Short mmCIF file of C-alpha atoms and ligand atoms in Angstrom, two decimals:
data_model
loop_
_atom_site.label_atom_id
_atom_site.label_comp_id
_atom_site.label_asym_id
_atom_site.label_seq_id
_atom_site.Cartn_x
_atom_site.Cartn_y
_atom_site.Cartn_z
CA MET K 41 36.53 -9.64 -10.85
CA LYS K 42 36.24 -8.08 -7.43
CA ILE K 43 33.31 -6.35 -5.77
CA THR K 44 33.39 -4.27 -2.59
CA CYS K 45 30.14 -3.87 -0.67
CA ILE K 46 30.72 -0.37 0.67
CA GLY K 47 27.32 0.29 2.20
CA ALA K 48 23.86 -1.21 2.80
CA ALA K 49 25.74 -4.22 4.17
CA ARG K 50 24.11 -5.47 7.39
CA THR K 51 22.32 -2.12 7.50
CA VAL K 52 19.63 -0.50 5.34
CA THR K 53 21.22 2.70 4.09
CA GLY K 54 24.37 3.78 2.23
CA SER K 55 23.91 1.52 -0.79
CA CYS K 56 27.17 1.46 -2.81
CA TYR K 57 29.10 -1.26 -4.64
CA HIS K 58 32.46 -0.99 -6.36
CA ILE K 59 33.08 -3.45 -9.21
CA GLN K 60 36.67 -3.81 -10.40
CA THR K 61 38.13 -5.82 -13.25
CA LYS K 62 41.40 -5.53 -15.11
CA ASP K 63 39.89 -2.77 -17.25
CA ALA K 64 36.78 -1.54 -15.51
CA ASN K 65 35.98 0.55 -12.43
CA ILE K 66 32.25 0.80 -11.94
CA LEU K 67 30.01 1.87 -9.05
CA VAL K 68 26.48 0.72 -8.50
CA ASP K 69 24.70 3.38 -6.37
CA CYS K 70 26.42 6.03 -4.30
CA GLY K 71 24.06 6.39 -1.38
CA ALA K 72 24.21 8.26 1.89
CA PHE K 73 23.97 6.62 5.29
CA GLN K 74 20.85 7.85 7.06
CA GLY K 75 19.51 7.63 10.59
CA ALA K 76 21.27 8.17 13.90
CA LYS K 77 24.11 10.72 14.11
CA ASP K 78 26.92 8.16 14.36
CA ILE K 79 25.65 6.38 11.23
CA GLU K 80 25.45 9.66 9.30
CA LYS K 81 29.03 10.44 10.38
CA ARG K 82 30.11 7.73 7.91
CA ASN K 83 29.10 10.05 5.05
CA GLU K 84 32.05 12.26 5.93
CA GLU K 85 34.64 9.47 5.67
CA PRO K 86 36.70 9.50 2.47
CA PHE K 87 35.57 7.13 -0.29
CA PRO K 88 37.56 3.87 -0.30
CA PHE K 89 38.37 4.41 -4.01
CA HIS K 90 39.67 7.19 -6.23
CA ALA K 91 36.62 9.06 -7.47
CA SER K 92 38.55 10.16 -10.58
CA LYS K 93 39.13 6.52 -11.62
CA ILE K 94 35.44 5.55 -11.66
CA GLN K 95 34.26 5.28 -15.26
CA TYR K 96 30.56 4.79 -14.65
CA LEU K 97 28.09 5.04 -11.80
CA VAL K 98 25.02 2.92 -12.42
CA LEU K 99 22.19 4.26 -10.26
CA THR K 100 19.18 2.11 -9.31
CA HIS K 101 16.88 4.92 -8.11
CA ALA K 102 16.66 8.43 -6.70
CA HIS K 103 16.24 7.72 -2.97
CA ILE K 104 18.98 9.43 -0.98
CA ASP K 105 20.21 6.17 0.56
CA HIS K 106 21.17 5.23 -3.03
CA SER K 107 22.06 8.61 -4.56
CA GLY K 108 22.90 10.94 -1.67
CA LEU K 109 26.70 10.94 -2.00
CA ILE K 110 26.76 11.71 -5.74
CA PRO K 111 27.57 15.42 -5.18
CA LYS K 112 30.45 14.36 -2.94
CA LEU K 113 31.66 11.94 -5.64
CA ALA K 114 31.66 14.76 -8.20
CA LYS K 115 33.38 17.09 -5.75
CA ASP K 116 36.09 14.45 -5.23
CA GLY K 117 36.99 14.35 -8.91
CA PHE K 118 34.57 11.93 -10.61
CA LYS K 119 34.57 12.60 -14.36
CA GLY K 120 32.64 9.58 -15.65
CA LYS K 121 28.98 9.14 -16.47
CA ILE K 122 26.03 8.47 -14.17
CA LEU K 123 23.53 6.18 -15.85
CA ALA K 124 19.96 6.16 -14.54
CA THR K 125 16.45 5.98 -15.99
CA SER K 126 15.16 9.34 -17.23
CA ALA K 127 12.66 9.59 -14.36
CA THR K 128 15.46 8.99 -11.84
CA VAL K 129 17.53 11.73 -13.49
CA ASP K 130 14.60 14.16 -13.12
CA LEU K 131 13.94 13.16 -9.51
CA CYS K 132 17.63 13.47 -8.58
CA GLY K 133 17.51 17.00 -9.98
CA VAL K 134 15.05 17.82 -7.20
CA MET K 135 16.17 15.49 -4.43
CA LEU K 136 19.93 16.09 -4.48
CA LEU K 137 19.39 19.85 -4.33
CA ASP K 138 17.02 19.38 -1.42
CA SER K 139 19.54 17.12 0.30
CA ALA K 140 22.26 19.76 -0.21
CA HIS K 141 19.97 22.36 1.25
CA ILE K 142 19.56 20.25 4.40
CA HIS K 143 23.37 19.78 4.66
CA GLU K 144 23.89 23.53 4.37
CA ARG K 145 21.25 24.22 7.01
CA ASP K 146 22.71 21.59 9.38
CA ALA K 147 26.21 23.08 8.99
CA GLU K 148 24.82 26.55 9.68
CA TRP K 149 23.23 25.36 12.93
CA GLU K 150 26.34 23.50 13.97
CA ASN K 151 28.48 26.55 13.24
CA LYS K 152 26.34 28.80 15.45
CA ARG K 153 26.97 26.33 18.25
CA ARG K 154 30.68 26.08 17.46
CA LEU K 155 31.09 29.82 17.32
CA ARG K 156 29.69 30.12 20.84
CA ALA K 157 32.05 27.37 22.00
CA GLY K 158 35.05 29.02 20.33
CA LYS K 159 35.51 26.13 17.90
CA PRO K 160 36.38 26.43 14.19
CA PRO K 161 33.44 26.17 11.74
CA VAL K 162 32.58 23.04 9.72
CA LYS K 163 31.70 22.83 6.03
CA PRO K 164 28.50 21.15 4.81
CA LEU K 165 28.92 17.66 3.31
CA TYR K 166 28.16 19.40 0.02
CA THR K 167 26.55 22.66 -1.02
CA VAL K 168 23.56 23.34 -3.26
CA GLN K 169 26.02 24.55 -5.90
CA GLU K 170 28.05 21.32 -5.66
CA ALA K 171 24.87 19.25 -5.97
CA ALA K 172 23.86 21.28 -9.02
CA ASN K 173 27.31 20.69 -10.55
CA SER K 174 27.00 16.92 -10.10
CA LEU K 175 23.83 16.84 -12.22
CA ALA K 176 25.95 17.45 -15.32
CA TYR K 177 27.25 13.85 -15.17
CA PHE K 178 23.80 12.25 -15.39
CA GLN K 179 22.70 10.50 -18.53
CA GLY K 180 19.14 9.19 -18.85
CA VAL K 181 18.60 5.67 -20.19
CA VAL K 182 15.52 3.67 -21.13
CA TYR K 183 14.30 0.48 -19.50
CA ASN K 184 14.90 -2.93 -21.01
CA LYS K 185 17.74 -2.12 -23.37
CA ILE K 186 21.27 -3.52 -23.18
CA ILE K 187 23.87 -0.74 -23.15
CA ASP K 188 27.52 -1.47 -23.90
CA LEU K 189 29.81 0.59 -21.66
CA GLY K 190 33.04 -0.74 -23.14
CA ASN K 191 35.82 -2.39 -21.10
CA GLY K 192 33.79 -5.62 -21.05
CA ILE K 193 30.73 -4.16 -19.28
CA ARG K 194 27.12 -4.19 -20.45
CA VAL K 195 24.10 -3.06 -18.41
CA ARG K 196 20.33 -3.22 -18.61
CA PHE K 197 17.73 -1.45 -16.44
CA GLN K 198 14.43 -3.20 -15.59
CA ASP K 199 11.40 -2.05 -13.59
CA ALA K 200 11.80 -2.48 -9.83
CA GLY K 201 8.26 -1.28 -8.94
CA HIS K 202 9.52 0.68 -5.91
CA ILE K 203 9.29 4.41 -6.78
CA LEU K 204 9.04 6.32 -10.03
CA GLY K 205 12.07 5.48 -12.19
CA SER K 206 13.33 2.72 -9.88
CA ALA K 207 15.28 -0.05 -11.54
CA ILE K 208 16.76 -3.48 -11.13
CA VAL K 209 20.15 -3.40 -12.82
CA GLU K 210 21.61 -6.34 -14.72
CA ILE K 211 25.35 -6.06 -15.36
CA TRP K 212 27.38 -8.37 -17.58
CA VAL K 213 31.03 -8.23 -16.62
CA LYS K 214 33.76 -9.72 -18.79
CA ASP K 215 37.13 -10.17 -17.16
CA ASP K 216 39.84 -11.76 -19.34
CA THR K 217 37.93 -14.45 -21.13
CA HIS K 218 34.89 -15.34 -19.06
CA GLU K 219 31.73 -13.34 -18.50
CA LYS K 220 29.47 -13.29 -15.45
CA LYS K 221 26.09 -11.67 -14.99
CA LEU K 222 25.44 -9.68 -11.81
CA ILE K 223 21.97 -8.59 -10.76
CA PHE K 224 21.31 -5.74 -8.37
CA SER K 225 17.68 -5.78 -7.25
CA GLY K 226 17.86 -2.14 -6.09
CA ASP K 227 14.86 -1.64 -3.82
CA LEU K 228 12.03 -3.92 -4.93
CA GLY K 229 8.49 -2.61 -4.72
CA GLN K 230 5.45 -4.16 -3.16
CA LYS K 231 3.10 -5.61 -5.81
CA ASN K 232 0.17 -3.45 -6.98
CA LEU K 233 1.54 -0.21 -5.61
CA PRO K 234 -0.46 2.70 -7.00
CA LEU K 235 0.78 4.47 -10.16
CA ILE K 236 3.90 2.58 -11.17
CA LYS K 237 4.47 -0.74 -12.94
CA ASP K 238 5.31 -3.83 -10.88
CA SER K 239 8.85 -5.23 -10.79
CA THR K 240 10.13 -7.29 -13.72
CA PRO K 241 10.93 -10.93 -13.00
CA ILE K 242 14.54 -11.84 -13.85
CA ASP K 243 15.23 -15.43 -14.78
CA GLU K 244 18.97 -15.74 -15.19
CA GLY K 245 22.17 -14.51 -13.59
CA ASP K 246 25.26 -15.69 -11.71
CA PHE K 247 25.35 -13.39 -8.71
CA VAL K 248 22.29 -11.69 -7.23
CA PHE K 249 22.45 -8.78 -4.78
CA ILE K 250 18.98 -8.58 -3.24
CA GLU K 251 17.54 -6.06 -0.80
CA SER K 252 15.99 -7.37 2.43
CA THR K 253 14.40 -4.35 4.15
CA TYR K 254 11.27 -6.39 4.99
CA GLY K 255 12.87 -9.83 4.68
CA ASN K 256 11.17 -10.81 7.94
CA ARG K 257 7.72 -9.29 7.44
CA LYS K 258 4.40 -9.82 5.75
CA HIS K 259 2.41 -6.79 4.54
CA LYS K 260 -1.34 -6.54 4.46
CA GLY K 261 -2.73 -6.68 0.91
CA MET K 262 -3.12 -3.43 -1.03
CA THR K 263 -6.94 -3.73 -1.28
CA GLU K 264 -7.27 -4.18 2.46
CA THR K 265 -4.93 -1.25 3.04
CA ILE K 266 -6.93 1.05 0.77
CA ASP K 267 -10.16 0.05 2.57
CA GLU K 268 -8.55 0.80 5.91
CA PHE K 269 -7.39 4.19 4.64
CA ALA K 270 -10.85 5.03 3.23
CA GLN K 271 -12.41 4.15 6.58
CA ALA K 272 -9.98 6.43 8.43
CA VAL K 273 -10.60 9.39 6.11
CA SER K 274 -14.36 8.96 6.17
CA GLU K 275 -14.54 8.73 10.00
CA SER K 276 -12.27 11.74 10.28
CA LEU K 277 -14.29 13.94 7.96
CA LYS K 278 -17.49 13.06 9.85
CA SER K 279 -16.02 14.56 13.03
CA GLY K 280 -15.98 17.98 11.38
CA GLY K 281 -12.28 18.80 11.63
CA ASN K 282 -9.34 18.61 9.24
CA VAL K 283 -7.39 15.53 8.25
CA ILE K 284 -3.61 15.80 8.30
CA ILE K 285 -1.51 13.27 6.37
CA PRO K 286 2.26 13.50 6.87
CA ALA K 287 3.89 12.02 3.75
CA PHE K 288 7.22 12.05 1.93
CA ALA K 289 7.03 14.46 -0.98
CA VAL K 290 8.36 11.98 -3.50
CA GLY K 291 6.43 8.75 -3.89
CA ARG K 292 4.14 8.53 -0.91
CA THR K 293 2.36 11.84 -1.61
CA GLN K 294 1.57 10.72 -5.17
CA ASP K 295 0.38 7.32 -3.86
CA ILE K 296 -2.02 9.03 -1.46
CA LEU K 297 -3.26 11.35 -4.20
CA TYR K 298 -3.89 8.34 -6.39
CA ILE K 299 -5.83 6.52 -3.67
CA LEU K 300 -7.92 9.58 -2.76
CA ASN K 301 -8.65 10.07 -6.44
CA LYS K 302 -9.70 6.43 -6.82
CA LEU K 303 -11.94 6.50 -3.74
CA SER K 304 -13.55 9.70 -4.96
CA ARG K 305 -14.12 8.34 -8.50
CA GLU K 306 -15.68 5.20 -7.07
CA GLY K 307 -18.01 7.34 -4.93
CA LYS K 308 -16.62 5.87 -1.68
CA LEU K 309 -15.53 9.33 -0.50
CA ASN K 310 -17.27 12.44 -1.73
CA HIS K 311 -16.60 16.19 -1.92
CA LEU K 312 -12.93 15.84 -1.02
CA ARG K 313 -10.94 19.03 -0.63
CA VAL K 314 -7.26 18.09 -0.84
CA PHE K 315 -4.29 20.39 -0.23
CA VAL K 316 -0.79 19.24 -1.08
CA ASP K 317 1.42 21.60 0.85
CA SER K 318 5.00 20.98 -0.25
CA PRO K 319 6.87 22.55 -3.17
CA MET K 320 8.88 19.36 -3.62
CA ALA K 321 5.70 17.23 -3.78
CA MET K 322 4.43 19.52 -6.50
CA GLN K 323 7.61 19.05 -8.51
CA ALA K 324 7.59 15.29 -7.92
CA THR K 325 3.98 15.07 -9.10
CA ARG K 326 4.87 17.03 -12.23
CA ILE K 327 7.79 14.65 -12.88
CA THR K 328 5.48 11.66 -12.36
CA LEU K 329 3.11 12.91 -15.06
CA LYS K 330 6.07 13.50 -17.38
CA HIS K 331 7.06 9.84 -17.35
CA PRO K 332 4.31 7.65 -18.82
CA GLU K 333 6.88 4.89 -19.40
CA CYS K 334 6.92 4.27 -15.63
CA LEU K 335 3.16 4.26 -15.05
CA ASP K 336 0.90 1.22 -14.94
CA LYS K 337 -1.96 0.78 -17.42
CA GLU K 338 -4.72 2.02 -15.13
CA THR K 339 -2.87 5.24 -14.22
CA LEU K 340 -1.90 5.87 -17.82
CA GLU K 341 -5.54 5.69 -18.85
CA LEU K 342 -6.54 8.12 -16.06
CA VAL K 343 -3.81 10.59 -17.01
CA LYS K 344 -4.79 10.42 -20.71
CA THR K 345 -8.44 11.11 -19.95
CA GLY K 346 -7.64 13.94 -17.54
CA GLN K 347 -8.88 12.06 -14.47
CA PHE K 348 -5.59 12.10 -12.55
CA PRO K 349 -4.48 13.79 -10.36
CA GLY K 350 -7.62 15.97 -10.17
CA SER K 351 -11.15 15.80 -11.66
CA THR K 352 -13.65 14.39 -9.12
CA LEU K 353 -11.90 15.91 -6.12
CA THR K 354 -10.81 19.49 -5.46
CA LEU K 355 -7.03 19.56 -5.45
CA LYS K 356 -4.75 22.44 -4.64
CA PHE K 357 -0.95 22.47 -4.61
CA THR K 358 0.56 25.24 -2.54
CA GLU K 359 3.99 26.59 -3.24
CA SER K 360 4.37 29.94 -1.48
CA VAL K 361 4.57 30.36 2.28
CA GLU K 362 1.53 32.68 2.15
CA ASP K 363 -0.61 29.99 0.47
CA SER K 364 0.65 27.49 2.98
CA MET K 365 -0.30 29.71 5.89
CA ALA K 366 -3.72 30.37 4.38
CA ILE K 367 -4.52 26.67 4.84
CA ASN K 368 -4.18 27.17 8.59
CA ARG K 369 -7.29 29.35 8.53
CA ILE K 370 -9.43 26.43 7.31
CA LYS K 371 -11.10 24.80 10.28
CA SER K 372 -12.94 21.88 8.78
CA SER K 373 -13.10 19.22 6.03
CA ALA K 374 -9.68 19.88 4.50
CA ILE K 375 -7.35 16.97 3.77
CA ILE K 376 -3.81 18.32 4.11
CA ILE K 377 -0.91 16.28 2.77
CA SER K 378 2.46 17.70 3.74
CA SER K 379 6.03 16.65 4.51
CA SER K 380 8.26 15.58 6.10
CA GLY K 381 6.75 12.13 6.45
CA MET K 382 8.08 11.71 9.99
CA CYS K 383 7.06 15.24 11.05
CA ASP K 384 10.49 16.35 12.21
CA ALA K 385 10.94 19.06 9.58
CA GLY K 386 9.04 20.99 6.95
CA ARG K 387 5.58 22.51 6.71
CA ILE K 388 3.81 19.55 8.30
CA ARG K 389 4.84 20.95 11.69
CA HIS K 390 2.72 24.06 11.13
CA HIS K 391 -0.31 21.95 10.25
CA LEU K 392 0.18 19.78 13.31
CA LYS K 393 0.52 22.86 15.48
CA HIS K 394 -2.82 24.17 14.24
CA ASN K 395 -4.77 20.90 14.27
CA LEU K 396 -3.26 18.39 16.68
CA TRP K 397 -4.86 19.96 19.77
CA ARG K 398 -8.38 19.91 18.28
CA PRO K 399 -10.35 16.73 19.11
CA GLU K 400 -12.42 16.97 15.91
CA CYS K 401 -9.26 16.67 13.75
CA SER K 402 -7.28 13.57 12.77
CA VAL K 403 -3.78 12.65 11.74
CA ILE K 404 -3.33 9.65 9.44
CA PHE K 405 0.18 8.18 9.35
CA VAL K 406 0.88 6.26 6.16
CA GLY K 407 4.61 5.60 6.45
CA TYR K 408 7.26 4.25 8.77
CA GLN K 409 8.04 6.48 11.77
CA ALA K 410 11.66 6.10 12.87
CA GLU K 411 12.74 6.27 16.50
CA ASP K 412 13.27 9.72 17.98
CA THR K 413 11.00 11.49 15.51
CA LEU K 414 7.96 13.62 16.32
CA GLY K 415 5.85 11.23 14.22
CA ARG K 416 6.94 8.25 16.32
CA ARG K 417 6.08 10.02 19.58
CA ILE K 418 2.59 10.87 18.33
CA VAL K 419 2.02 7.33 17.06
CA GLU K 420 3.16 5.97 20.43
CA GLY K 421 0.44 7.98 22.12
CA VAL K 422 2.12 10.84 24.00
CA LYS K 423 -0.37 13.36 25.31
CA GLU K 424 1.64 16.49 24.62
CA VAL K 425 4.37 17.40 22.14
CA ARG K 426 6.59 20.40 21.49
CA ILE K 427 6.23 21.85 18.00
CA LEU K 428 7.99 25.01 16.82
CA GLY K 429 8.57 26.11 20.37
CA ALA K 430 4.99 25.59 21.57
CA GLU K 431 3.48 22.94 23.84
CA ILE K 432 0.69 21.24 21.88
CA ALA K 433 -1.80 18.78 23.37
CA VAL K 434 -2.45 15.65 21.31
CA ASN K 435 -6.25 15.57 21.18
CA ALA K 436 -6.76 14.70 17.53
CA ARG K 437 -7.57 11.14 16.52
CA ILE K 438 -4.45 9.25 15.39
CA TYR K 439 -4.56 6.54 12.71
CA THR K 440 -1.70 4.40 11.44
CA ILE K 441 -2.03 2.69 8.07
CA GLY K 442 0.77 0.15 7.81
CA GLY K 443 0.30 -1.52 4.43
CA LEU K 444 1.51 1.20 2.07
CA SER K 445 5.19 0.23 2.11
CA ALA K 446 7.15 0.81 -1.10
CA HIS K 447 9.17 -2.33 -0.34
CA ALA K 448 8.32 -5.93 -1.17
CA ASP K 449 7.72 -8.13 1.88
CA ARG K 450 9.37 -11.48 2.61
CA ASP K 451 7.06 -13.54 0.37
CA GLU K 452 7.34 -11.12 -2.55
CA LEU K 453 11.15 -11.09 -2.30
CA LEU K 454 11.16 -14.90 -2.30
CA ASP K 455 8.74 -14.95 -5.18
CA TRP K 456 11.01 -12.67 -7.22
CA LEU K 457 14.08 -14.82 -6.45
CA GLY K 458 12.12 -17.95 -7.24
CA LYS K 459 11.75 -16.89 -10.89
CA PHE K 460 15.34 -17.84 -11.78
CA LYS K 461 15.37 -20.78 -14.21
CA LYS K 462 18.79 -21.89 -13.07
CA LYS K 463 19.95 -21.26 -9.52
CA PRO K 464 22.39 -18.34 -9.31
CA GLN K 465 25.88 -19.22 -8.08
CA ARG K 466 25.30 -17.09 -5.01
CA VAL K 467 22.78 -14.67 -3.57
CA PHE K 468 24.06 -11.73 -1.52
CA VAL K 469 21.55 -10.38 0.98
CA MET K 470 21.87 -6.61 1.30
CA HIS K 471 19.97 -3.50 2.43
CA GLY K 472 18.47 -4.84 5.66
CA GLU K 473 19.13 -4.58 9.40
CA GLU K 474 21.70 -7.22 10.35
CA GLU K 475 19.28 -9.58 12.05
CA THR K 476 16.73 -9.29 9.23
CA ALA K 477 19.36 -9.88 6.52
CA LEU K 478 20.79 -12.93 8.32
CA GLY K 479 17.28 -14.31 8.86
CA PHE K 480 16.32 -13.74 5.24
CA ALA K 481 19.50 -15.47 4.01
CA GLU K 482 18.48 -18.48 6.12
CA THR K 483 15.00 -18.38 4.56
CA ILE K 484 16.53 -18.32 1.05
CA ARG K 485 18.71 -21.34 1.87
CA ASN K 486 15.78 -23.28 3.34
CA GLN K 487 13.02 -22.42 0.92
CA LEU K 488 14.85 -21.96 -2.39
CA ASN K 489 17.88 -24.09 -1.72
CA MET K 490 20.18 -21.33 -3.01
CA GLU K 491 23.51 -20.31 -1.59
CA ALA K 492 22.96 -17.06 0.33
CA TYR K 493 25.49 -14.84 2.04
CA VAL K 494 25.32 -11.60 4.03
CA PRO K 495 28.44 -9.44 3.43
CA ARG K 496 29.82 -7.07 6.03
CA GLY K 497 30.39 -3.38 5.33
CA MET K 498 33.53 -2.83 3.18
CA GLU K 499 33.86 -6.56 2.54
CA GLU K 500 35.75 -7.34 -0.65
CA ILE K 501 34.49 -10.36 -2.57
CA GLN K 502 36.11 -12.18 -5.48
CA LEU K 503 33.48 -13.28 -7.96
CA LEU K 504 34.74 -16.20 -10.04
ZN1 ZN F 6 14.40 3.19 -2.15
ZN1 ZN F 7 16.95 1.93 -0.23
#
């Protein structure tokens, strides 16, 4: 059996593996590369396989760095099935269309520029219609059940505790006479994340492909993080302005809602007026409530008794542009959650424009801010920013809450790997910046005495 590590090899994004045996042609994930322009250029390169020959795509979760090239796969002739948990199928229905929308918009911008320069137009990576077409190949599966795909392949999805619907995938591959078990960790969640169940420990397998996003870092505990967040919100509200929270629509927004709800129920924060201003966040919240199989016990109880997402706090989702603009007329005590999480697109920019210059307001950052984003510049303390064509002074109080990561840290990754009863033949360290992945492989060798290897992009590996 042969496996090609197409993406997320010595880098974080572009997760995609191609497994080949005499009879089987399977992909695990089909993710887009994300980040700087030259990295995203790789999304336009042709796939290193024939899309029409792939029988199954096994998808770990809905994040675009794992799912974002699915519409391109379908466009290139894929006719197989895409297996994912039901929640992932629902989330992809929203996220792939949104991704297509961004590609269309980017192409439109680029073409305006090209037209002026007398150059021929470009096509988007895929269109909204092409993304919609690709959804027909999805098939929802349940957790914790072995599914026989034929051609010597069986798979099982287990909780990964990362985002709604996220899964660790176990794949048994039979080539000729012998069978090997491969484990793809997908993205592993931090323990005790709000809402969703923690990751499932796996105790046997021959080859493990583990993520290493935070393979060199230690997070603060969840309790400490929630306290820090409560403190920030409470201080902010006392100043008499609004509180702006930039957050990704899928995952982080629901986490924040959960935490605000908890703090309000416990009486630690009172009379909260929360606005979630993002149509996608509204859809993602609806999908979250539709999938009790993904939720942890505490959340399930709250949903059953009508205490989540609303009840003790006032909660309003806004969909239309008019409703969104109406929020801008509120001058004090509103908590506004909007996307994008790094402030470089979406409605959040309007809220920053209206509140960032007011010293009585605050902005609470709850997620990673990549280089060259508006969010990063604000976090780094610039005094003035340009938003929607206007110069805006940064007078609001800025908070950064670091502990809400959806990824396990170094110790949690080691803990998960340490659950194997018998050492796997080899551990492949994936989905991390090169230095982090190499460092984490070293940690695995030293602390767990396992054989660990960091593949390069497009590296072909024989698994015997
Ligand atoms: Zn992810
Ligand atoms: Zn990922």
